[in-house]
Tab-separated table of C-alpha atoms in Angstrom:
chain	number	residue	atom	x	y	z
A	14	MET	CA	-0.219	-0.181	0.484
A	15	LYS	CA	1.414	3.354	-0.685
A	16	THR	CA	2.442	5.818	2.412
A	17	ARG	CA	-0.639	7.916	1.424
A	18	ASP	CA	-3.509	4.937	1.444
A	19	ARG	CA	-1.603	3.926	5.059
A	20	ILE	CA	-1.589	7.304	6.620
A	21	ILE	CA	-5.843	7.285	5.670
A	22	HIS	CA	-6.329	3.690	7.090
A	23	ALA	CA	-4.291	4.026	10.153
A	24	ALA	CA	-6.243	7.576	10.632
A	25	LEU	CA	-9.532	5.435	10.183
A	26	ALA	CA	-8.327	3.549	12.493
A	27	LEU	CA	-7.407	5.430	15.053
A	28	PHE	CA	-10.129	7.997	15.239
A	29	ASN	CA	-12.766	4.631	15.762
A	30	ASP	CA	-11.262	3.504	17.975
A	31	ARG	CA	-9.957	6.834	20.536
A	32	GLY	CA	-12.444	9.432	19.046
A	33	GLU	CA	-11.082	11.968	16.689
A	34	PRO	CA	-10.596	14.821	18.787
A	35	ASN	CA	-8.234	12.414	20.656
A	36	VAL	CA	-6.112	11.655	18.341
A	37	THR	CA	-3.529	14.004	16.300
A	38	THR	CA	-1.077	13.964	13.373
A	39	ASN	CA	1.709	12.594	16.151
A	40	HIS	CA	0.157	10.462	16.845
A	41	ILE	CA	-0.979	8.763	13.518
A	42	ALA	CA	2.665	9.188	12.652
A	43	ALA	CA	3.575	7.363	15.212
A	44	ASP	CA	1.591	4.555	15.372
A	45	LEU	CA	2.544	3.845	11.283
A	46	ALA	CA	6.063	4.657	12.484
A	47	ILE	CA	6.880	7.246	10.294
A	48	SER	CA	7.989	10.487	11.124
A	49	PRO	CA	5.923	13.948	11.331
A	50	GLY	CA	7.542	15.255	7.958
A	51	ASN	CA	6.567	12.322	5.867
A	52	LEU	CA	2.989	12.604	7.078
A	53	TYR	CA	3.377	16.030	6.553
A	54	TYR	CA	4.610	15.302	2.744
A	55	HIS	CA	1.154	13.734	2.225
A	56	PHE	CA	-1.278	15.743	4.016
A	57	ARG	CA	-0.979	19.670	5.493
A	58	ASN	CA	-2.659	19.020	8.376
A	59	LYS	CA	-6.042	16.354	10.111
A	60	GLU	CA	-8.587	18.250	8.155
A	61	GLN	CA	-7.318	17.099	5.169
A	62	ILE	CA	-6.856	13.538	6.090
A	63	ILE	CA	-10.594	13.630	7.264
A	64	HIS	CA	-11.338	15.584	3.743
A	65	SER	CA	-9.922	12.054	2.232
A	66	ILE	CA	-11.312	9.851	4.834
A	67	PHE	CA	-14.254	11.910	3.665
A	68	ASP	CA	-14.110	10.674	0.034
A	69	LEU	CA	-13.618	6.742	0.833
A	70	TYR	CA	-16.880	6.999	2.580
A	71	ALA	CA	-18.488	8.793	-0.062
A	72	THR	CA	-17.337	6.084	-2.183
A	73	ASP	CA	-18.591	3.448	-0.283
A	74	LEU	CA	-22.627	5.223	0.257
A	75	GLN	CA	-22.376	5.647	-3.346
A	76	VAL	CA	-21.804	1.978	-4.139
A	77	SER	CA	-24.070	0.383	-1.578
A	78	PHE	CA	-27.270	2.476	-1.922
A	79	GLN	CA	-27.545	2.407	-5.624
A	80	PRO	CA	-31.353	2.135	-5.799
A	81	ARG	CA	-32.349	-0.283	-8.227
A	82	ASN	CA	-35.256	-0.394	-10.530
A	83	GLU	CA	-36.448	-4.012	-10.079
A	84	ALA	CA	-39.351	-3.819	-7.271
A	85	GLU	CA	-37.774	-4.565	-4.070
A	86	THR	CA	-36.961	-8.182	-2.439
A	87	THR	CA	-36.347	-9.213	1.041
A	88	GLU	CA	-32.805	-9.635	-0.218
A	89	SER	CA	-32.277	-6.212	-1.639
A	90	LEU	CA	-34.046	-4.983	1.474
A	91	LEU	CA	-31.173	-6.793	3.353
A	92	SER	CA	-28.466	-5.689	1.760
A	93	TYR	CA	-28.842	-1.772	2.582
A	94	LEU	CA	-29.433	-2.529	5.968
A	95	ASP	CA	-26.127	-4.218	6.087
A	96	ALA	CA	-24.859	-1.476	4.274
A	97	VAL	CA	-26.232	1.023	6.595
A	98	PHE	CA	-24.750	-0.845	9.372
A	99	LEU	CA	-21.285	-1.175	7.287
A	100	LEU	CA	-21.049	2.641	6.933
A	101	MET	CA	-22.215	3.372	10.760
A	102	TRP	CA	-19.762	1.197	11.546
A	103	ARG	CA	-16.253	1.723	8.982
A	104	TYR	CA	-16.895	5.501	10.019
A	105	ARG	CA	-18.418	5.631	13.377
A	106	PHE	CA	-15.987	8.351	14.740
A	107	PHE	CA	-17.490	10.925	12.079
A	108	TYR	CA	-21.065	9.720	12.941
A	109	ALA	CA	-19.974	10.298	16.715
A	110	ASN	CA	-19.029	14.079	16.053
A	111	LEU	CA	-20.590	15.470	13.026
A	112	PRO	CA	-21.691	18.468	14.198
A	113	ASP	CA	-18.467	19.806	15.459
A	114	ILE	CA	-16.422	17.599	12.501
A	115	LEU	CA	-18.461	20.062	9.801
A	116	ARG	CA	-18.563	23.225	11.792
A	117	ARG	CA	-14.520	23.456	11.318
A	118	ASP	CA	-14.305	22.372	7.861
A	119	PRO	CA	-17.310	24.307	5.510
A	120	GLU	CA	-15.853	22.928	2.146
A	121	LEU	CA	-16.286	19.226	4.002
A	122	GLN	CA	-19.728	20.490	4.841
A	123	LEU	CA	-20.621	21.271	1.391
A	124	LYS	CA	-19.403	18.062	0.438
A	125	TYR	CA	-21.353	16.371	3.084
A	126	LEU	CA	-24.653	17.942	2.051
A	127	GLU	CA	-24.224	16.603	-1.421
A	128	ALA	CA	-23.544	12.845	-0.172
A	129	GLN	CA	-26.807	13.805	1.999
A	130	ALA	CA	-28.770	14.928	-1.051
A	131	GLN	CA	-28.132	11.907	-3.036
A	132	LEU	CA	-28.759	9.725	0.219
A	133	ARG	CA	-31.891	11.515	1.217
A	134	SER	CA	-33.234	10.530	-2.713
A	135	ASN	CA	-32.078	6.927	-2.612
A	136	ILE	CA	-33.921	6.517	0.184
A	137	ALA	CA	-37.405	7.938	-1.046
A	138	ILE	CA	-36.632	5.953	-4.629
A	139	LEU	CA	-36.350	2.716	-2.097
A	140	MET	CA	-39.423	3.908	0.002
A	141	GLN	CA	-41.550	4.183	-3.509
A	142	SER	CA	-40.585	1.081	-4.582
A	143	LEU	CA	-41.482	-0.594	-1.272
A	144	LYS	CA	-44.742	1.007	-1.787
A	145	GLU	CA	-45.136	-0.062	-5.453
A	146	GLY	CA	-44.016	-4.150	-4.022
A	147	GLY	CA	-46.945	-3.973	-1.693
A	148	LEU	CA	-45.044	-4.093	1.125
A	149	VAL	CA	-45.660	-0.633	3.021
A	150	ASP	CA	-49.579	1.171	2.880
A	151	ILE	CA	-49.197	4.835	3.398
A	152	ASP	CA	-49.590	7.950	1.262
A	153	ASP	CA	-47.175	9.643	-0.116
A	154	GLU	CA	-46.711	12.817	2.098
A	155	ASP	CA	-46.290	9.864	4.839
A	156	LEU	CA	-43.830	7.945	3.051
A	157	LYS	CA	-41.849	11.598	2.760
A	158	THR	CA	-42.383	12.057	6.530
A	159	LEU	CA	-40.763	8.315	7.047
A	160	ALA	CA	-37.934	8.528	4.526
A	161	GLU	CA	-36.783	12.144	6.477
A	162	THR	CA	-36.967	9.862	9.550
A	163	LEU	CA	-34.809	7.053	8.537
A	164	LEU	CA	-32.844	9.449	7.048
A	165	MET	CA	-32.009	11.336	10.919
A	166	VAL	CA	-31.783	8.356	12.668
A	167	ALA	CA	-29.548	6.411	10.836
A	168	SER	CA	-27.204	9.869	10.978
A	169	SER	CA	-27.906	10.455	14.791
A	170	TRP	CA	-28.135	7.075	16.387
A	171	ILE	CA	-24.377	6.552	16.684
A	172	SER	CA	-24.390	10.283	18.535
A	173	TYR	CA	-27.402	9.603	20.311
A	174	GLN	CA	-26.680	6.864	21.750
A	175	THR	CA	-23.109	8.242	23.029
A	176	THR	CA	-25.477	10.843	25.080
A	177	GLN	CA	-27.198	7.891	26.754
A	178	VAL	CA	-24.929	5.571	28.537
A	179	ALA	CA	-21.660	7.435	30.874
A	180	GLY	CA	-18.673	6.661	29.259
A	181	ALA	CA	-20.593	4.878	25.923
A	182	LYS	CA	-18.144	2.817	23.411
A	183	ILE	CA	-19.380	2.217	20.370
A	184	THR	CA	-20.102	-1.348	19.618
A	185	PRO	CA	-21.162	-3.278	17.130
A	186	THR	CA	-24.063	-3.961	19.634
A	187	VAL	CA	-24.892	-0.447	19.582
A	188	ILE	CA	-24.704	-0.316	15.614
A	189	TYR	CA	-27.264	-3.513	15.598
A	190	LYS	CA	-29.687	-1.312	17.972
A	191	GLY	CA	-29.654	1.388	15.083
A	192	VAL	CA	-30.871	-1.285	12.634
A	193	ILE	CA	-33.447	-2.899	14.896
A	194	GLN	CA	-34.922	0.851	15.501
A	195	ILE	CA	-34.894	1.446	11.739
A	196	LEU	CA	-36.962	-1.649	11.085
A	197	ASN	CA	-39.456	-1.216	14.669
A	198	ILE	CA	-40.192	2.179	12.860
A	199	VAL	CA	-41.128	0.615	9.453
A	200	ARG	CA	-43.234	-2.060	11.099
A	201	PRO	CA	-46.270	-0.394	11.565
A	202	LEU	CA	-46.646	1.423	8.667
A	203	ALA	CA	-46.057	-2.099	6.900
A	204	THR	CA	-48.582	-4.573	5.053
A	205	PRO	CA	-49.419	-8.103	6.412
A	206	LEU	CA	-46.607	-9.231	3.429
A	207	GLY	CA	-44.781	-6.372	4.521
A	208	CYS	CA	-44.905	-7.116	8.066
A	209	GLU	CA	-43.676	-10.951	7.867
A	210	ARG	CA	-40.553	-9.343	6.303
A	211	VAL	CA	-39.383	-6.920	8.283
A	212	GLU	CA	-40.096	-9.803	10.923
A	213	ALA	CA	-37.678	-11.902	9.438
A	214	LEU	CA	-35.217	-9.162	9.345
A	215	LYS	CA	-35.402	-8.294	12.868
A	216	GLN	CA	-34.811	-11.722	13.711
A	217	TYR	CA	-31.621	-11.716	11.310
A	218	TYR	CA	-30.235	-8.610	13.234
A	219	GLU	CA	-30.924	-9.792	16.864
A	220	GLN	CA	-29.262	-12.404	16.160
A	221	GLN	CA	-26.681	-10.601	14.957
A	222	GLU	CA	-26.790	-8.294	17.806
A	223	GLN	CA	-26.398	-11.291	20.560
A	224	GLN	CA	-22.952	-12.985	18.536
A	225	ALA	CA	-21.862	-9.167	18.301
A	226	LYS	CA	-22.333	-9.422	22.728
A	227	ARG	CA	-20.258	-12.389	23.084
B	24	MET	CA	-31.905	39.474	40.720
B	25	LYS	CA	-29.057	38.139	43.015
B	26	THR	CA	-25.364	38.246	41.198
B	27	ARG	CA	-25.422	34.224	41.031
B	28	ASP	CA	-28.773	34.236	39.148
B	29	ARG	CA	-27.752	37.145	37.229
B	30	ILE	CA	-24.624	35.651	35.529
B	31	ILE	CA	-26.381	32.394	34.656
B	32	HIS	CA	-28.703	33.991	32.995
B	33	ALA	CA	-26.525	36.043	30.942
B	34	ALA	CA	-24.654	32.789	30.235
B	35	LEU	CA	-27.706	31.079	28.641
B	36	ALA	CA	-28.327	34.051	26.560
B	37	LEU	CA	-24.182	34.266	25.218
B	38	PHE	CA	-23.986	30.442	24.674
B	39	ASN	CA	-27.752	30.639	22.791
B	40	ASP	CA	-26.543	33.435	21.147
B	41	ARG	CA	-22.764	32.853	20.058
B	42	GLY	CA	-22.463	28.763	20.256
B	43	GLU	CA	-21.386	27.520	24.223
B	44	PRO	CA	-17.656	26.251	22.421
B	45	ASN	CA	-17.472	30.540	21.325
B	46	VAL	CA	-18.231	31.762	25.096
B	47	THR	CA	-15.580	32.226	28.234
B	48	THR	CA	-16.281	32.981	31.653
B	49	ASN	CA	-14.162	36.028	30.558
B	50	HIS	CA	-17.188	36.960	27.834
B	51	ILE	CA	-19.785	36.381	30.228
B	52	ALA	CA	-17.931	38.890	32.876
B	53	ALA	CA	-17.378	41.168	30.584
B	54	ASP	CA	-21.441	41.160	29.073
B	55	LEU	CA	-22.621	41.594	32.953
B	56	ALA	CA	-19.618	44.359	33.254
B	57	ILE	CA	-18.397	42.856	36.715
B	58	SER	CA	-14.715	41.684	37.215
B	59	PRO	CA	-13.530	38.059	36.664
B	60	GLY	CA	-12.641	38.081	40.329
B	61	ASN	CA	-16.929	38.422	41.044
B	62	LEU	CA	-17.617	36.010	38.840
B	63	TYR	CA	-14.928	33.299	40.125
B	64	TYR	CA	-16.550	33.983	43.369
B	65	HIS	CA	-19.647	32.567	42.479
B	66	PHE	CA	-18.571	29.664	39.739
B	67	ARG	CA	-15.176	27.915	40.055
B	68	ASN	CA	-15.548	27.375	35.774
B	69	LYS	CA	-17.782	27.013	33.055
B	70	GLU	CA	-18.646	23.856	33.738
B	71	GLN	CA	-20.474	25.136	37.177
B	72	ILE	CA	-22.522	27.595	35.197
B	73	ILE	CA	-23.810	24.743	32.720
B	74	HIS	CA	-24.418	23.042	36.042
B	75	SER	CA	-26.804	25.740	36.863
B	76	ILE	CA	-28.191	26.006	33.622
B	77	PHE	CA	-28.850	21.858	33.319
B	78	ASP	CA	-30.936	22.622	37.031
B	79	LEU	CA	-32.800	25.119	35.447
B	80	TYR	CA	-33.624	23.081	32.413
B	81	ALA	CA	-34.426	19.613	34.668
B	82	THR	CA	-37.180	22.072	36.840
B	83	ASP	CA	-38.438	23.385	32.963
B	84	LEU	CA	-38.356	19.782	32.447
B	85	GLN	CA	-40.654	18.378	35.958
B	86	VAL	CA	-42.658	21.330	35.620
B	87	SER	CA	-44.172	21.137	31.534
B	88	PHE	CA	-44.198	17.296	31.197
B	89	GLN	CA	-46.006	16.486	34.602
B	90	PRO	CA	-48.165	13.362	32.655
B	91	ARG	CA	-51.873	13.615	33.726
B	92	ASN	CA	-54.554	11.391	35.053
B	93	GLU	CA	-57.529	12.361	32.731
B	94	ALA	CA	-57.739	11.189	29.203
B	95	GLU	CA	-55.761	13.391	26.761
B	96	THR	CA	-57.581	16.258	25.167
B	97	THR	CA	-56.490	17.862	21.908
B	98	GLU	CA	-55.363	20.713	24.498
B	99	SER	CA	-53.226	19.104	26.588
B	100	LEU	CA	-51.296	17.743	23.749
B	101	LEU	CA	-50.800	21.196	22.313
B	102	SER	CA	-49.387	22.125	25.680
B	103	TYR	CA	-46.946	19.191	25.799
B	104	LEU	CA	-45.687	20.134	22.038
B	105	ASP	CA	-45.693	24.301	23.005
B	106	ALA	CA	-43.309	22.819	25.992
B	107	VAL	CA	-41.133	20.648	23.439
B	108	PHE	CA	-40.955	23.456	21.877
B	109	LEU	CA	-40.543	25.830	24.031
B	110	LEU	CA	-37.585	23.685	26.110
B	111	MET	CA	-35.791	22.951	22.724
B	112	TRP	CA	-35.462	26.778	22.290
B	113	ARG	CA	-34.778	28.183	25.829
B	114	TYR	CA	-31.434	25.846	26.468
B	115	ARG	CA	-30.704	25.359	22.336
B	116	PHE	CA	-26.885	25.887	22.925
B	117	PHE	CA	-27.519	22.435	24.900
B	118	TYR	CA	-29.456	20.126	22.227
B	119	ALA	CA	-26.290	21.996	19.458
B	120	ASN	CA	-23.707	20.280	21.437
B	121	LEU	CA	-25.148	17.821	23.266
B	122	PRO	CA	-22.622	15.025	23.285
B	123	ASP	CA	-19.814	17.254	23.715
B	124	ILE	CA	-21.500	18.961	26.980
B	125	LEU	CA	-22.043	15.383	28.394
B	126	ARG	CA	-18.423	13.981	28.018
B	127	ARG	CA	-16.828	16.640	29.485
B	128	ASP	CA	-18.398	16.379	32.368
B	129	PRO	CA	-19.304	12.802	34.193
B	130	GLU	CA	-21.689	14.472	37.095
B	131	LEU	CA	-24.013	16.430	34.201
B	132	GLN	CA	-24.288	13.662	32.022
B	133	LEU	CA	-25.807	11.337	35.540
B	134	LYS	CA	-27.875	14.128	35.782
B	135	TYR	CA	-29.125	13.846	31.952
B	136	LEU	CA	-29.389	10.947	32.531
B	137	GLU	CA	-31.932	10.816	35.594
B	138	ALA	CA	-33.791	13.313	33.586
B	139	GLN	CA	-33.949	11.463	30.504
B	140	ALA	CA	-35.449	8.222	31.963
B	141	GLN	CA	-38.354	10.527	33.917
B	142	LEU	CA	-39.294	11.697	30.350
B	143	ARG	CA	-38.774	8.366	28.565
B	144	SER	CA	-41.267	6.856	31.195
B	145	ASN	CA	-43.628	10.441	30.799
B	146	ILE	CA	-43.357	10.136	27.091
B	147	ALA	CA	-44.424	6.665	27.565
B	148	ILE	CA	-47.698	7.758	30.237
B	149	LEU	CA	-48.392	10.052	27.254
B	150	MET	CA	-48.755	7.537	24.753
B	151	GLN	CA	-51.023	4.922	26.832
B	152	SER	CA	-53.328	7.731	27.226
B	153	LEU	CA	-53.591	8.715	23.880
B	154	LYS	CA	-54.200	4.576	23.020
B	155	GLU	CA	-56.509	4.609	25.482
B	156	GLY	CA	-58.045	7.846	24.677
B	157	GLY	CA	-58.645	5.981	21.005
B	158	LEU	CA	-56.491	8.754	19.093
B	159	VAL	CA	-53.707	5.970	18.242
B	160	ASP	CA	-53.767	2.237	17.321
B	161	ILE	CA	-50.857	0.564	17.905
B	162	ASP	CA	-49.935	-2.468	19.802
B	163	ASP	CA	-47.712	-2.151	23.118
B	164	GLU	CA	-43.934	-2.863	20.864
B	165	ASP	CA	-45.014	-0.362	18.258
B	166	LEU	CA	-45.976	1.802	21.447
B	167	LYS	CA	-42.555	1.557	22.483
B	168	THR	CA	-40.654	2.324	19.561
B	169	LEU	CA	-42.829	5.279	18.736
B	170	ALA	CA	-42.168	6.441	22.234
B	171	GLU	CA	-38.270	5.907	21.713
B	172	THR	CA	-38.435	7.988	18.429
B	173	LEU	CA	-40.091	10.727	19.341
B	174	LEU	CA	-37.743	10.775	22.333
B	175	MET	CA	-34.531	10.756	19.662
B	176	VAL	CA	-36.049	13.300	17.021
B	177	ALA	CA	-36.644	16.034	20.256
B	178	SER	CA	-33.299	15.099	21.526
B	179	SER	CA	-31.047	14.914	17.762
B	180	TRP	CA	-33.545	17.945	15.943
B	181	ILE	CA	-31.427	20.977	16.578
B	182	SER	CA	-27.873	18.634	16.487
B	183	TYR	CA	-28.682	17.493	13.037
B	184	GLN	CA	-30.428	20.481	11.598
B	185	THR	CA	-26.902	22.184	12.027
B	186	THR	CA	-25.723	19.375	10.363
B	187	GLN	CA	-27.978	19.980	7.538
B	188	VAL	CA	-27.793	23.462	6.071
B	189	ALA	CA	-24.111	25.085	5.812
B	190	GLY	CA	-23.555	28.166	8.311
B	191	ALA	CA	-26.678	27.047	10.022
B	192	LYS	CA	-28.166	29.373	12.570
B	193	ILE	CA	-30.914	27.697	15.075
B	194	THR	CA	-33.801	29.840	14.879
B	195	PRO	CA	-37.894	29.304	16.042
B	196	THR	CA	-38.903	28.440	12.216
B	197	VAL	CA	-35.913	25.529	12.843
B	198	ILE	CA	-37.638	24.244	16.278
B	199	TYR	CA	-41.122	24.361	14.811
B	200	LYS	CA	-40.086	22.200	12.019
B	201	GLY	CA	-39.057	19.766	14.363
B	202	VAL	CA	-42.766	19.920	16.355
B	203	ILE	CA	-44.473	18.958	12.731
B	204	GLN	CA	-42.324	16.077	12.089
B	205	ILE	CA	-43.056	15.363	15.247
B	206	LEU	CA	-46.667	15.454	13.905
B	207	ASN	CA	-46.107	13.676	10.847
B	208	ILE	CA	-44.468	11.178	13.023
B	209	VAL	CA	-47.063	10.346	15.018
B	210	ARG	CA	-49.570	10.946	11.749
B	211	PRO	CA	-49.814	7.252	9.716
B	212	LEU	CA	-50.598	6.060	13.392
B	213	ALA	CA	-53.284	7.468	14.210
B	214	THR	CA	-57.179	6.789	14.242
B	215	PRO	CA	-59.567	8.748	11.732
B	216	LEU	CA	-60.479	10.804	15.085
B	217	GLY	CA	-56.386	11.197	16.307
B	218	CYS	CA	-55.741	12.408	12.561
B	219	GLU	CA	-58.173	14.981	13.066
B	220	ARG	CA	-56.601	16.529	15.776
B	221	VAL	CA	-52.915	15.322	14.620
B	222	GLU	CA	-54.033	17.885	11.060
B	223	ALA	CA	-55.149	20.853	13.740
B	224	LEU	CA	-52.424	21.020	15.391
B	225	LYS	CA	-50.171	21.019	12.319
B	226	GLN	CA	-52.100	23.849	11.199
B	227	TYR	CA	-51.828	25.306	14.128
B	228	TYR	CA	-47.401	25.074	14.601
B	229	GLU	CA	-47.458	25.773	10.251
B	230	GLN	CA	-48.621	28.759	11.222
B	231	GLN	CA	-46.318	29.713	13.905
B	232	GLU	CA	-43.811	28.912	11.951
B	233	GLN	CA	-44.932	31.396	9.288
B	234	GLN	CA	-45.379	33.878	11.472
B	235	ALA	CA	-41.350	33.222	12.886
B	236	LYS	CA	-40.031	33.506	9.258
B	237	ARG	CA	-41.091	37.169	8.949
C-alpha cells in the first residue's frame, strides 16, 4: 500500500478507536512508525486526512445505495440494511462527532450536503418501490416523513447513543440496535406481507446483535 | 436579581446566541460588566455555570411534562408540544452540543440520564393515554418504538439540523419544523379521530412557523 493510503487507513482506525478529538497527526505518524515530516509531505493537516476519509465514505455510500429498478425483494432490503450497518461501523468516528467536524470545515460540509442529498433521494426511491411492491401502505406525504425520519435516525444514532450511557463505547451491538430501531419504525406502516418481511429481518439482526455481544 | 442568577441568565443567553464553545467566563463577566474575580466568587469555572443552567432545564422539564391522569385532550397535547418547543428554544445551546458537553462532565451526564429516564417514562404514559383515548391504534411494542423515536427526534433535532445547512443558525423556524416532524411521525399511526387532532395541531404550528419567518 502507498504511504498516503496507509496514513488514511491508520487515521481512520485511530479516530474510530480513540475518538477523533483525541488523535493528533503525531499520533498517526507514531502509529505508522513514520516521521511527522513524512506525514506532512502527504497531508498538510488533520482536516486534509479527514477530507480523504470522507471521500472513501462517499464512494462506499454510492456503491452501497444504488437504487434498483426492479421490485424490492427481502434480499435487496437486507443488502441495504447491511450497508447501513457497515457504513455506520466503518466511519463511526464521523457519526459520533458530525456537527463539530462539519463546523470546522465548510468545504467538507458542502461535500457532506451533496452526499446527504443523494442519500435522501435514494431512500425516497427505495420507499416508493416498497410501496409499489405492496410492502408498505401509506400516502405520499407520510412516505416523505418516513424517509426523512429514517435518514435522521441513521445519521444521529451513534451520537445520540453516546449521550444515553455514561462513558459509552461504540460497539457493533450499539449499531445493530440502530438497524433494529429502523425496522421497528417501518413495521407499523407495513402491509401484512411487509410485516412478515420486517419480522424476518428483525430476527436476523437480533441474532447478529446477540452474537456481537459475546 | 442576585449576581449568581444574573450570571446564569447572561451565560444562557450568550451560549444560545454564539454557541457554547465560543463563550468563555471572561465574555460572561464582560457582558455583565462585572470583574472576572466577582464571577469566580460565584462559579469556579464554566462547567459549574452549565451545571446550574442544567438545573433550570431539569426544573422546566419537570413542570412542563407532568403526565396527567385524565384522558388526553387536544389542549393537553398542545401544551405538551408547546413545552417541547419552549425547552428546545430556551436551551438550544445544550441540544446543539450535547455529546460534547456531556463527555466533558461525567457528573452532568448522570443528571442528564436521570432527566432522560423521567422524560422517557412520561412520554410512555402520554402515548398510553393517547391509545386509551382512541387517538392512536398500535400494539404495545410499536408504542414503545414510537416513544423512543419521538424522544430521539426531539433530543437530536437541533444538532441534526445544524449539519443539514451550511452555517446553520438555530431559529424558531428550525424548532417549529421539529414539532411538525413529530406530528408527522404520529400521523400515520393515528385513528381517524386522532388524525383530525394531528391535522389541527399541524395547521397551528405551520402558522407559527410562517409567522416566525417574517
